[in-house]
Tab-separated table of C-alpha atoms in Angstrom:
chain	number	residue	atom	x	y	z
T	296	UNK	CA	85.710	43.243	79.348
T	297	UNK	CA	88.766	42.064	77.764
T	298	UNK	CA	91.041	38.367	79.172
T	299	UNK	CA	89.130	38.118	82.103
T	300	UNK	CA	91.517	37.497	85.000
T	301	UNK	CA	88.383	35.434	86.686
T	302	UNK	CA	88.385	32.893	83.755
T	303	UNK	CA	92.021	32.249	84.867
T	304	UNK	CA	91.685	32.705	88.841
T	305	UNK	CA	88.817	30.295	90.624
T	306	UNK	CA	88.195	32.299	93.403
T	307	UNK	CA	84.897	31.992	95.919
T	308	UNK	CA	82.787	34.614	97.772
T	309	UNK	CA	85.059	37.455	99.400
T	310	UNK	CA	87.175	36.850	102.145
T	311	UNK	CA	88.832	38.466	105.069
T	312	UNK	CA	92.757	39.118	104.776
T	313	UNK	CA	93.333	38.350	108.464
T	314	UNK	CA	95.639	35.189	109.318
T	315	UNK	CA	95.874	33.457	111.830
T	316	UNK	CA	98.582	33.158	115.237
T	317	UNK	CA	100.399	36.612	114.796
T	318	UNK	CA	101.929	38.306	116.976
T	319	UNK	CA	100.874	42.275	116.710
T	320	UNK	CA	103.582	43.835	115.086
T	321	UNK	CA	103.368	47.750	115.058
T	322	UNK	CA	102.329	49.533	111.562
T	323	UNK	CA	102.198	52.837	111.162
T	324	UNK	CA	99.689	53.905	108.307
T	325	UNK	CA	100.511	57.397	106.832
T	326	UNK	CA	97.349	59.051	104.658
T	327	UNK	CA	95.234	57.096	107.221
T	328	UNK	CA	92.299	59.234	107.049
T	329	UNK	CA	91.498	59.189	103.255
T	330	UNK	CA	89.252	56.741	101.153
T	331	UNK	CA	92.227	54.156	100.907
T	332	UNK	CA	94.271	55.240	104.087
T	333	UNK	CA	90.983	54.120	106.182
T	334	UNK	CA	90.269	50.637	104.751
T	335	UNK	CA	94.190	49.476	105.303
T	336	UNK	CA	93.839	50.468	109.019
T	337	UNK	CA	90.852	48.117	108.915
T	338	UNK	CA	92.771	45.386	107.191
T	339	UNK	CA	95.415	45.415	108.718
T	340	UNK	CA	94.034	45.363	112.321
T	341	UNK	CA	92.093	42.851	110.994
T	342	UNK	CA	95.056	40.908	109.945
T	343	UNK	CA	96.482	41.091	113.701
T	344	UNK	CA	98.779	44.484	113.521
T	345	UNK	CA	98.908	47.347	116.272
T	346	UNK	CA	97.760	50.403	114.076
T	347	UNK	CA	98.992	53.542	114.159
T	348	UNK	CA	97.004	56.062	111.833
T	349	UNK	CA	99.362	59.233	110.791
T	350	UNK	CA	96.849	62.111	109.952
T	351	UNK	CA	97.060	65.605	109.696
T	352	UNK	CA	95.232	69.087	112.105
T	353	UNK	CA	92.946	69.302	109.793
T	354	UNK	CA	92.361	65.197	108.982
T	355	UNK	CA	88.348	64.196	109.274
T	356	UNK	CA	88.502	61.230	111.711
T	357	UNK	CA	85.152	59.936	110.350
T	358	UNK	CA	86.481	56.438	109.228
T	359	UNK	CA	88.775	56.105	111.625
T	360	UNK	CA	87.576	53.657	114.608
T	361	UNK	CA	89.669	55.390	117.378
T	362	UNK	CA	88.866	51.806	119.546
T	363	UNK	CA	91.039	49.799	117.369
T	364	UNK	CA	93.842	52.015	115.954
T	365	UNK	CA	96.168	54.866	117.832
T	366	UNK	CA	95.645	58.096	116.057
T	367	UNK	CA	98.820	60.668	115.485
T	368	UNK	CA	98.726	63.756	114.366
T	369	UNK	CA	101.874	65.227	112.750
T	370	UNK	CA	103.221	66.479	109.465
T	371	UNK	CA	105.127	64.229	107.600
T	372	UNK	CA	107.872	66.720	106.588
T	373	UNK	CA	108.938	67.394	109.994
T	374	UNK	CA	111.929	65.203	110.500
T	375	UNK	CA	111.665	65.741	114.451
T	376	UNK	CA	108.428	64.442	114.114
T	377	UNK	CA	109.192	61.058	112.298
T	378	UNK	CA	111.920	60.284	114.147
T	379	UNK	CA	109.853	60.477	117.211
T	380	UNK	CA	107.088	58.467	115.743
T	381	UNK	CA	108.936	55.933	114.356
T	382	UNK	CA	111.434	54.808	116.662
T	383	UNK	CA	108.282	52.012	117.903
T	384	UNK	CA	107.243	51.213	114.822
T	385	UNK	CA	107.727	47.718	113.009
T	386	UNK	CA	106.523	48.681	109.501
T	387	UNK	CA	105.111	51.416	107.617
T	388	UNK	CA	102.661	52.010	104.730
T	389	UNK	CA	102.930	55.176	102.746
T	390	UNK	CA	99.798	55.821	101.477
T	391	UNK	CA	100.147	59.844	101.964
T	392	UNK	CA	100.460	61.804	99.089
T	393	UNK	CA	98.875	64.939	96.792
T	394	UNK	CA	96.712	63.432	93.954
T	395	UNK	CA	96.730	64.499	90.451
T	396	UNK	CA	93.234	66.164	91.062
T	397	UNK	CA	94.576	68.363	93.517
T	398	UNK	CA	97.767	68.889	92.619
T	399	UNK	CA	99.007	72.509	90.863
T	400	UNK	CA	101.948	71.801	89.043
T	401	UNK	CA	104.921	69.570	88.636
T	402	UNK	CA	106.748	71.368	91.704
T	403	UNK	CA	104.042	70.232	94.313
T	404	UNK	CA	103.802	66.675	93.122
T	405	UNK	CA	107.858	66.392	93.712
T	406	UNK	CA	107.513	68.541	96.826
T	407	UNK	CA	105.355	66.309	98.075
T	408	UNK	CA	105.120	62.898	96.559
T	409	UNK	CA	109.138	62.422	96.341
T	410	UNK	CA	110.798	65.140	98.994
T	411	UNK	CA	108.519	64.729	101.909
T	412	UNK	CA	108.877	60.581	100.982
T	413	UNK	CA	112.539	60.815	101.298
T	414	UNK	CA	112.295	62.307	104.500
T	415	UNK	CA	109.950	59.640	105.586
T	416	UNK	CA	112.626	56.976	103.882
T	417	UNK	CA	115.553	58.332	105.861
T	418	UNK	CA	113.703	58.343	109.155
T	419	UNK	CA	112.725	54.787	108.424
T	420	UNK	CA	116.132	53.841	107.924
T	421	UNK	CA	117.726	55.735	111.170
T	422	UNK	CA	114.554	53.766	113.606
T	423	UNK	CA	115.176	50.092	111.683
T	424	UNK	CA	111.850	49.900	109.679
T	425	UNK	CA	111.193	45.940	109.037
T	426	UNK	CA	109.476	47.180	105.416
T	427	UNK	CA	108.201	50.543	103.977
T	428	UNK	CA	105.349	49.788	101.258
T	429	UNK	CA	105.050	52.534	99.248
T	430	UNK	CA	101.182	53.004	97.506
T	431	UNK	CA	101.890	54.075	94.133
T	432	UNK	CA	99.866	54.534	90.761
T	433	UNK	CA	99.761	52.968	87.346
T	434	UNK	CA	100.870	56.226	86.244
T	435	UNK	CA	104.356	55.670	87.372
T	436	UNK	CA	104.752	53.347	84.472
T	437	UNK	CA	102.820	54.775	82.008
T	438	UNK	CA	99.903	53.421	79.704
T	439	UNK	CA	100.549	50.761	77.790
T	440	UNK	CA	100.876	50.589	73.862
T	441	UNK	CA	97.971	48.653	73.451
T	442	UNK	CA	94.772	47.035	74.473
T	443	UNK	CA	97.171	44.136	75.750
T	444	UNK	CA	97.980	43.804	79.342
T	445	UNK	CA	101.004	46.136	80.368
T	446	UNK	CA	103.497	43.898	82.899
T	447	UNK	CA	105.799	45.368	85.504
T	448	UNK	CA	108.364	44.249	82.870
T	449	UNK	CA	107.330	46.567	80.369
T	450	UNK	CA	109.145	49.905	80.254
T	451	UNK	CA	107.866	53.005	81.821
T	452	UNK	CA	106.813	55.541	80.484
T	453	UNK	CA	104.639	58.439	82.937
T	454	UNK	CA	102.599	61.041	80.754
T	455	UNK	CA	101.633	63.373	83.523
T	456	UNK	CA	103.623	65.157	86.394
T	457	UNK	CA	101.748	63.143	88.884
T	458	UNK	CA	102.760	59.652	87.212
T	459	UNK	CA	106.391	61.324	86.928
T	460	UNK	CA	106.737	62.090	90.816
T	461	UNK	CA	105.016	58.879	91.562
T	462	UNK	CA	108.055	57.197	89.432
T	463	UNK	CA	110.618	59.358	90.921
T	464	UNK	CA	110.077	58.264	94.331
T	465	UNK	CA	109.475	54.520	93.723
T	466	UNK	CA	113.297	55.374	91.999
T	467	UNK	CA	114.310	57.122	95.196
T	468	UNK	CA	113.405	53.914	97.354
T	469	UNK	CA	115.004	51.800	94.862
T	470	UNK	CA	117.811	53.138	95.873
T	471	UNK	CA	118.054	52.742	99.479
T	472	UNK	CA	116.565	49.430	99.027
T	473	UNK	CA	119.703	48.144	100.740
T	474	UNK	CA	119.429	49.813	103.510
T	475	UNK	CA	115.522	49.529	103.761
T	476	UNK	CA	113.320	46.604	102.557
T	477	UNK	CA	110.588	48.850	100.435
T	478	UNK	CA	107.693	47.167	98.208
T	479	UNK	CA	106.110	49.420	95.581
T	480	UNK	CA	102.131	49.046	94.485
T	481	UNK	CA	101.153	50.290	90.871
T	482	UNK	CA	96.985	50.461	92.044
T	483	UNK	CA	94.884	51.181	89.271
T	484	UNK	CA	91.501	53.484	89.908
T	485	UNK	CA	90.619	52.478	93.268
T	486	UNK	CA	86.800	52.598	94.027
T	487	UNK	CA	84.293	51.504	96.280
T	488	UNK	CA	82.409	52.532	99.715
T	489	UNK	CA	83.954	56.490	100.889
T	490	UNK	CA	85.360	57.105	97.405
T	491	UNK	CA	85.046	60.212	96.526
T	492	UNK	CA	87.336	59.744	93.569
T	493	UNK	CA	84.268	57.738	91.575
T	494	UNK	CA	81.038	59.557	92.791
T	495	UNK	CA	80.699	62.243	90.224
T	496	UNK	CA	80.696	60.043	87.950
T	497	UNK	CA	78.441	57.751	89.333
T	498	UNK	CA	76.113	61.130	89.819
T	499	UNK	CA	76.442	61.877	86.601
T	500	UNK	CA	75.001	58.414	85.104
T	501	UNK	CA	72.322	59.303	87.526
T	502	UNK	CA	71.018	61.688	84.787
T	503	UNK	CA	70.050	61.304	81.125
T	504	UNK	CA	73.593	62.087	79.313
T	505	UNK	CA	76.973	61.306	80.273
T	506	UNK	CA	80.083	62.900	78.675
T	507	UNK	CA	83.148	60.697	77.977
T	508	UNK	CA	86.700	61.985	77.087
T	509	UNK	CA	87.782	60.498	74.008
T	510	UNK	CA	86.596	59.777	70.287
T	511	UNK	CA	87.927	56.267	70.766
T	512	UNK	CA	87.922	53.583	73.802
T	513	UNK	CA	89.726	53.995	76.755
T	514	UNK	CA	90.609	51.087	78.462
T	515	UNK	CA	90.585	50.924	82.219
T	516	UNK	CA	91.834	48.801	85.369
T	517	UNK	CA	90.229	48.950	88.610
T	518	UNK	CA	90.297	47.607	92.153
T	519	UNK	CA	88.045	46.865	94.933
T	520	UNK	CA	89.225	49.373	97.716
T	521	UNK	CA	89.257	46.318	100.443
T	522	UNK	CA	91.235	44.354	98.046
T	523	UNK	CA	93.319	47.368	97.395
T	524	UNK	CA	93.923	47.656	100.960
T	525	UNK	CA	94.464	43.633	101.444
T	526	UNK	CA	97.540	44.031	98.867
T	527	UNK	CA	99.330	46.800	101.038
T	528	UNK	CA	98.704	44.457	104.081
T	529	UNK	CA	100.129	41.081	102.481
T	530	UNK	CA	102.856	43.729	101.078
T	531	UNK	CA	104.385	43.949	104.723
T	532	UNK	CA	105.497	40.445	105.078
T	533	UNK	CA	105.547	39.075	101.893
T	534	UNK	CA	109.445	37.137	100.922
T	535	UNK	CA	109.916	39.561	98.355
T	536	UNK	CA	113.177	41.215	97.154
T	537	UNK	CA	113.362	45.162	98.207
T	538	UNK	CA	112.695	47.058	95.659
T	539	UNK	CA	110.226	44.942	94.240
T	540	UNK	CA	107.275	46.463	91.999
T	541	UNK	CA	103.774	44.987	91.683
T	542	UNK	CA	100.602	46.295	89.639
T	543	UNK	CA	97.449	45.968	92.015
T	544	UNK	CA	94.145	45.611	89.477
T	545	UNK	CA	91.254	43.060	89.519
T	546	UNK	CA	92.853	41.458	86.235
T	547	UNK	CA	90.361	42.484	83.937
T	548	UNK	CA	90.303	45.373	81.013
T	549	UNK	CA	87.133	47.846	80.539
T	550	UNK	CA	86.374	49.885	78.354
T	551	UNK	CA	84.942	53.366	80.052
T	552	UNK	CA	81.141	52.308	78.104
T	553	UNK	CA	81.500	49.226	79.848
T	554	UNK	CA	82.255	50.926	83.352
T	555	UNK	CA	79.386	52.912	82.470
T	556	UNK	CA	77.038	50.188	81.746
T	557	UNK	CA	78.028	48.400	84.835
T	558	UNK	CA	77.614	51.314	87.398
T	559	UNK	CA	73.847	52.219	85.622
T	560	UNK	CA	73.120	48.449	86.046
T	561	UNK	CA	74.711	49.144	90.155
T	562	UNK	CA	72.306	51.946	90.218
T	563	UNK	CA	69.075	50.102	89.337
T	564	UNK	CA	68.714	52.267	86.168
T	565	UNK	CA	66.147	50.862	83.427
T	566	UNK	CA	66.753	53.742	80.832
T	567	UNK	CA	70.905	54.062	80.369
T	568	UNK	CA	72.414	57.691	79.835
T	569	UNK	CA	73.179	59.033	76.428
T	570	UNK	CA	77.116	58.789	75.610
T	571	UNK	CA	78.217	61.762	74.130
T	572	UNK	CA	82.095	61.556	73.185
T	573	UNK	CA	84.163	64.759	73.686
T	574	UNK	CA	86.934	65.566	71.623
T	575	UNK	CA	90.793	65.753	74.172
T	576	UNK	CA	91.286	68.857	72.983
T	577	UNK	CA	88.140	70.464	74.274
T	578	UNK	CA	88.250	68.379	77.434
T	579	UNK	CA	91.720	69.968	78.336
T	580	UNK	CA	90.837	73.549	77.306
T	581	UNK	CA	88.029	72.878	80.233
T	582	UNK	CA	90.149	71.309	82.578
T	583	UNK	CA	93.036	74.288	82.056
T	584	UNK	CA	90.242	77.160	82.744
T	585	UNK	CA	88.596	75.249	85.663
T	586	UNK	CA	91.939	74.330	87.341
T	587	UNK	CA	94.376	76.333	86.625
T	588	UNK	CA	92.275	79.464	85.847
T	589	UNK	CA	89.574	79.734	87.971
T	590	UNK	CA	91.084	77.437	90.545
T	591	UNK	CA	88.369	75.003	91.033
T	592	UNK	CA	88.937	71.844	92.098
T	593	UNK	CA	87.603	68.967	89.416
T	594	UNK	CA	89.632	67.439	86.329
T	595	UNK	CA	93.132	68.410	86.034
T	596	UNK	CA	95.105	68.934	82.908
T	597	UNK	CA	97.395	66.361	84.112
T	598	UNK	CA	94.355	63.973	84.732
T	599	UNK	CA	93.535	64.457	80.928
T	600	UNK	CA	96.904	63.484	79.865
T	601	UNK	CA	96.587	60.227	81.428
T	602	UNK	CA	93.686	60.021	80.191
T	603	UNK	CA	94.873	60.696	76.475
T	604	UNK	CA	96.551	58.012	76.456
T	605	UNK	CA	94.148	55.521	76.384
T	606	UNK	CA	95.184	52.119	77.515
T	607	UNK	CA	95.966	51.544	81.482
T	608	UNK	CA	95.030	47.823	81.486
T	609	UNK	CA	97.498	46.174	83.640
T	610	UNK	CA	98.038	42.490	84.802
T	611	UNK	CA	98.117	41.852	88.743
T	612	UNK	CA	99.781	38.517	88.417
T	613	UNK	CA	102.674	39.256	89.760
T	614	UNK	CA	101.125	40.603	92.752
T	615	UNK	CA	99.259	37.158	93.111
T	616	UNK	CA	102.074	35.114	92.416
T	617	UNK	CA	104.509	36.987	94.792
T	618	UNK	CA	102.251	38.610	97.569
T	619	UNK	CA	100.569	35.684	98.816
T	620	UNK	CA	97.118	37.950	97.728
T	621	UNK	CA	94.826	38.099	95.096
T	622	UNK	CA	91.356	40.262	94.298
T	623	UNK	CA	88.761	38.854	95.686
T	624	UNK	CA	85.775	41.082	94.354
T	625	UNK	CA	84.406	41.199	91.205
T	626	UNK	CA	83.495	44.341	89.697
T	627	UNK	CA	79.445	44.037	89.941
T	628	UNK	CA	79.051	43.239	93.433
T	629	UNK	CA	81.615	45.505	94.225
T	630	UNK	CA	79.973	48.558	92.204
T	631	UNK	CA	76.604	47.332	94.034
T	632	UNK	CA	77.834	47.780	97.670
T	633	UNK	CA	79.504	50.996	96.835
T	634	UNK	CA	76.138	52.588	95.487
T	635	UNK	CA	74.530	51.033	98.696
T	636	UNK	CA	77.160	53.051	101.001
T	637	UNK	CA	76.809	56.145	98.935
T	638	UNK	CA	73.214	55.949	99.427
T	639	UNK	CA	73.495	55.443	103.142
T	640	UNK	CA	75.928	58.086	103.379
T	641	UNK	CA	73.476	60.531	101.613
T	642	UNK	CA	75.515	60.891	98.939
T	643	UNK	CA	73.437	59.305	96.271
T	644	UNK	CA	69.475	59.434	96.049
């Protein structure tokens, strides 16, 4: 763990986002069904808003507690559709959007990352939206060029089509962001309880060797998915300028041995999992047969490219100094309580 951003942060035992004495303000919640989607309709009824969860036909409702939030069903792209929804809305979060796992090419992350976000962007505009925040990735920016902490300041860079279409929309909203107050959020690798994102490999350290990608270190941010949805919630009313951009991590840098380590000591294990280092160039020959190939879901191409680059430590100070938020959970009680709900969810043995 590298500059620990608890050193330089005091903060106590979790804590709810909610405030006190608001009114409920209307916030519609696009992606509302996923792993993040889920936990910022919690949060943000928690915090006092009416929420209105956007999910698609085909959307599992499982997270969603239907007695607290108004459900929708629509498709984004349908400009009928958005107007309709949005003309009693207050404020929106974006959180919709094709991942680099699933993703097929460059065309389908624009399609549907920047295109179907414009529409969303233009409807916002036409039904007076108070504030669109828009969930974005590290990858927008790029990895850093060093172990050092990368700043929104720093240049951007994006290595992957994923990272590109996540920059070319946060560019897109810049652009209106006269017309339409818009906060971007750089999260680093969300996990925690429903995360599918993290459970292979949490499966895999389950067993007696572990493959990483990489002859040298990879360094890593991550978030708490409650504090992850906390910063899209204090997003929606923080005095910030439109436009604004702000890197949501726990502060801290690990290595992926050290995320290792942490999630075997999560999962009770006495005897830890061989490490056996795999060369990029054999990880990406895999990835390119499995994905685009034999057209199995799993590791992308574009996922390895990120990954190739090595160093995604980024600072969240911004965020704290700005958003009126700041991570409340640290990474070994929060890796505990997400092996507990994998567990109860069957997931885990």
């Amino acid at each position: 763990m590298r500059n620990p951003f608890w050193a330089r942060h005091a903060i106590g035992q979790s804590e709810s986002c909610k405030s006190e004495g608001m009114s409920r303000p209307k916030v519609l919640v696009t992606g509302a069904s996923g792993f993040l989607g889920s936990h910022i309709c919690e949060a943000a009824h928690e915090e006092g808003h009416e929420v209105h969860a956007l999910i698609r036909e085909t959307s599992s409702r499982q997270w969603l507690n239907q007695d607290e939030i108004h459900i929708h069903v629509a498709d984004l792209g349908e400009r009928e559709a958005m107007t309709a929804l949005l003309k009693d809305m207050d404020y929106v979060i974006h959180n919709a959007g094709v991942l680099a796992t699933v993703a097929r090419d460059a065309a389908e992350c624009k399609r549907v990352n920047v295109d179907i976000t414009r529409v969303l962007a233009e409807e916002s505009i036409r039904a007076g939206i108070k504030r669109l925040v828009y969930v974005s990735s590290l990858a927008a920016g790029g990895p850093g060029k060093g172990p050092q902490a990368r700043t929104e300041e720093d240049p951007d860079n994006p290595v992957s089509n994923y990272g590109r279409s996540k920059k070319a929309a946060e560019g897109m909203l810049y652009e209106l962001r006269d017309r339409l107050s818009v906060v971007s959020l750089r999260y680093g690798m969300i996990y925690g309880p429903r995360g599918h994102n993290t459970l292979g490999f949490f499966k895999a350290l389950q067993g007696n060797l572990v493959p990483l990608m990489g002859l040298k270190p990879l360094y890593s941010s991550v978030i708490y998915v409650k504090d992850a949805a906390c910063a899209a919630v204090s997003a929606l009313s923080a005095n910030v300028s439109s436009g604004s951009v702000y890197q949501i991590t726990d502060g801290n840098s690990y290595t992926i041995e050290e995320l290792c380590d942490s999630i075997e000591e999560a999962l009770g294990k006495k005897k830890r999992a061989k490490r056996i280092k795999v060369p990029f160039w054999l990880v990406m020959l895999k990835a390119w047969w499995n994905h685009d190939v034999r057209e199995l879901r799993g590791i992308s191409p574009d996922q390895v490219r990120n990954f190739k680059a090595r160093y995604w430590y980024a600072s969240p100070e911004k965020a704290v100094r700005e958003l009126g938020w700041k991570p409340e959970m640290d990474l070994s009680k929060g890796l505990s309580e997400t092996v507990e709900c994998y567990q109860e969810y069957g997931w885990l043995q």
